[in-house]
């Protein structure tokens, strides 16, 4: 029995998706403003394009973990204490939640939709991570409504960079992949 040619050809889609996500995650090693990060964009992108929900969740988490481990090794001390702390877990919860949010972009990743989902992901990140900052810093934020409000107010100056970073990386990932798909028709095939 002869296999169709399409079954014997390597499907580049999953590798390209993972490579784009890893490049974006590792860009955190470059100098950047606080909270200018690919976190939400890579999660939305993975959720939008990996056919397997397991891969959609795993690849962004592994990419961010790789970049966190490299940052921990480079910076040491203070960053190493972040790894495994409550802030760490809230960021990773945001990655998982934003990946699930990205499922809504499957087959519908237009610029206006990516913009809307990017803004929603940024708000989600702000709400979850600042809640985690309040919860994980009882010496800094009183564990009451006033302390929670103070944690959210303290996060406002960083929010603009979260939005700008999410939208910039979303443009890179979604736009870059759209351009690649025009040049490499095999990328239109269903991915892992």
PDB file of C-alpha atoms in Angstrom, residues 106-187:
ATOM      1  CA  UNK A 106      -9.122  29.526  16.538  1.00  0.00           C
ATOM      2  CA  UNK A 107      -9.877  30.066  12.877  1.00  0.00           C
ATOM      3  CA  UNK A 108     -10.820  33.706  13.596  1.00  0.00           C
ATOM      4  CA  UNK A 109      -7.507  35.464  14.274  1.00  0.00           C
ATOM      5  CA  UNK A 110      -8.224  38.804  12.578  1.00  0.00           C
ATOM      6  CA  UNK A 111      -6.408  41.976  13.665  1.00  0.00           C
ATOM      7  CA  UNK A 112      -9.440  43.429  15.515  1.00  0.00           C
ATOM      8  CA  UNK A 113     -10.058  40.135  17.345  1.00  0.00           C
ATOM      9  CA  UNK A 114      -6.384  39.755  18.307  1.00  0.00           C
ATOM     10  CA  UNK A 115      -6.450  43.360  19.560  1.00  0.00           C
ATOM     11  CA  UNK A 116      -9.541  42.668  21.679  1.00  0.00           C
ATOM     12  CA  UNK A 117      -8.185  39.416  23.056  1.00  0.00           C
ATOM     13  CA  UNK A 118      -4.818  41.063  23.724  1.00  0.00           C
ATOM     14  CA  UNK A 119      -6.505  43.797  25.744  1.00  0.00           C
ATOM     15  CA  UNK A 120      -8.591  41.215  27.620  1.00  0.00           C
ATOM     16  CA  UNK A 121      -5.460  39.174  28.356  1.00  0.00           C
ATOM     17  CA  UNK A 122      -3.673  42.286  29.636  1.00  0.00           C
ATOM     18  CA  UNK A 123      -6.540  43.098  31.993  1.00  0.00           C
ATOM     19  CA  UNK A 124      -6.613  39.486  33.169  1.00  0.00           C
ATOM     20  CA  UNK A 125      -2.856  39.614  33.832  1.00  0.00           C
ATOM     21  CA  UNK A 126      -3.212  42.884  35.766  1.00  0.00           C
ATOM     22  CA  UNK A 127      -6.042  41.550  37.930  1.00  0.00           C
ATOM     23  CA  UNK A 128      -4.511  38.154  38.691  1.00  0.00           C
ATOM     24  CA  UNK A 129      -0.888  39.179  39.247  1.00  0.00           C
ATOM     25  CA  UNK A 130      -1.706  42.170  41.426  1.00  0.00           C
ATOM     26  CA  UNK A 131      -4.036  39.983  43.470  1.00  0.00           C
ATOM     27  CA  UNK A 132      -1.084  37.615  43.858  1.00  0.00           C
ATOM     28  CA  UNK A 133       1.187  40.502  44.892  1.00  0.00           C
ATOM     29  CA  UNK A 134      -1.314  41.443  47.587  1.00  0.00           C
ATOM     30  CA  UNK A 135      -1.750  37.856  48.744  1.00  0.00           C
ATOM     31  CA  UNK A 136       1.972  37.110  48.759  1.00  0.00           C
ATOM     32  CA  UNK A 137       3.141  40.302  50.468  1.00  0.00           C
ATOM     33  CA  UNK A 138       1.279  40.608  53.777  1.00  0.00           C
ATOM     34  CA  UNK A 139       4.122  42.697  55.228  1.00  0.00           C
ATOM     35  CA  UNK A 140       3.740  45.209  52.400  1.00  0.00           C
ATOM     36  CA  UNK A 141      -0.015  45.066  51.766  1.00  0.00           C
ATOM     37  CA  UNK A 142      -2.455  44.648  54.673  1.00  0.00           C
ATOM     38  CA  UNK A 143      -4.614  41.585  54.080  1.00  0.00           C
ATOM     39  CA  UNK A 144      -7.856  43.549  53.799  1.00  0.00           C
ATOM     40  CA  UNK A 145      -9.778  45.466  51.139  1.00  0.00           C
ATOM     41  CA  UNK A 146      -7.602  48.573  51.570  1.00  0.00           C
ATOM     42  CA  UNK A 147      -4.454  46.489  51.090  1.00  0.00           C
ATOM     43  CA  UNK A 148      -5.888  44.865  47.974  1.00  0.00           C
ATOM     44  CA  UNK A 149      -6.819  48.269  46.578  1.00  0.00           C
ATOM     45  CA  UNK A 150      -3.277  49.491  47.336  1.00  0.00           C
ATOM     46  CA  UNK A 151      -1.830  46.520  45.416  1.00  0.00           C
ATOM     47  CA  UNK A 152      -3.970  47.355  42.383  1.00  0.00           C
ATOM     48  CA  UNK A 153      -3.091  51.051  42.562  1.00  0.00           C
ATOM     49  CA  UNK A 154       0.616  50.158  42.790  1.00  0.00           C
ATOM     50  CA  UNK A 155       0.240  48.080  39.622  1.00  0.00           C
ATOM     51  CA  UNK A 156      -1.306  50.847  37.505  1.00  0.00           C
ATOM     52  CA  UNK A 157       2.012  52.364  36.282  1.00  0.00           C
ATOM     53  CA  UNK A 158       3.058  48.934  34.989  1.00  0.00           C
ATOM     54  CA  UNK A 159      -0.241  48.221  33.254  1.00  0.00           C
ATOM     55  CA  UNK A 160       0.531  50.399  30.228  1.00  0.00           C
ATOM     56  CA  UNK A 161       3.665  48.336  29.561  1.00  0.00           C
ATOM     57  CA  UNK A 162       1.674  45.121  29.928  1.00  0.00           C
ATOM     58  CA  UNK A 163      -0.737  46.343  27.250  1.00  0.00           C
ATOM     59  CA  UNK A 164       2.001  47.658  24.938  1.00  0.00           C
ATOM     60  CA  UNK A 165       4.066  44.484  25.347  1.00  0.00           C
ATOM     61  CA  UNK A 166       1.111  42.183  24.780  1.00  0.00           C
ATOM     62  CA  UNK A 167       0.028  44.044  21.653  1.00  0.00           C
ATOM     63  CA  UNK A 168       3.566  44.322  20.255  1.00  0.00           C
ATOM     64  CA  UNK A 169       4.274  40.630  20.749  1.00  0.00           C
ATOM     65  CA  UNK A 170       0.816  39.702  19.438  1.00  0.00           C
ATOM     66  CA  UNK A 171       1.565  41.696  16.270  1.00  0.00           C
ATOM     67  CA  UNK A 172       4.917  39.897  15.952  1.00  0.00           C
ATOM     68  CA  UNK A 173       3.475  36.422  16.555  1.00  0.00           C
ATOM     69  CA  UNK A 174       0.121  36.604  14.775  1.00  0.00           C
ATOM     70  CA  UNK A 175       1.357  38.890  12.004  1.00  0.00           C
ATOM     71  CA  UNK A 176       4.602  36.990  11.518  1.00  0.00           C
ATOM     72  CA  UNK A 177       2.797  33.665  11.352  1.00  0.00           C
ATOM     73  CA  UNK A 178       0.272  35.069   8.856  1.00  0.00           C
ATOM     74  CA  UNK A 179       3.151  36.211   6.625  1.00  0.00           C
ATOM     75  CA  UNK A 180       4.864  32.833   6.928  1.00  0.00           C
ATOM     76  CA  UNK A 181       1.630  31.051   6.014  1.00  0.00           C
ATOM     77  CA  UNK A 182       1.405  33.070   2.807  1.00  0.00           C
ATOM     78  CA  UNK A 183       4.893  31.937   1.810  1.00  0.00           C
ATOM     79  CA  UNK A 184       4.750  28.358   3.120  1.00  0.00           C
ATOM     80  CA  UNK A 185       1.440  26.713   2.215  1.00  0.00           C
ATOM     81  CA  UNK A 186       2.251  23.669   4.404  1.00  0.00           C
ATOM     82  CA  UNK A 187       1.700  25.916   7.434  1.00  0.00           C
TER      83      UNK A 187
END
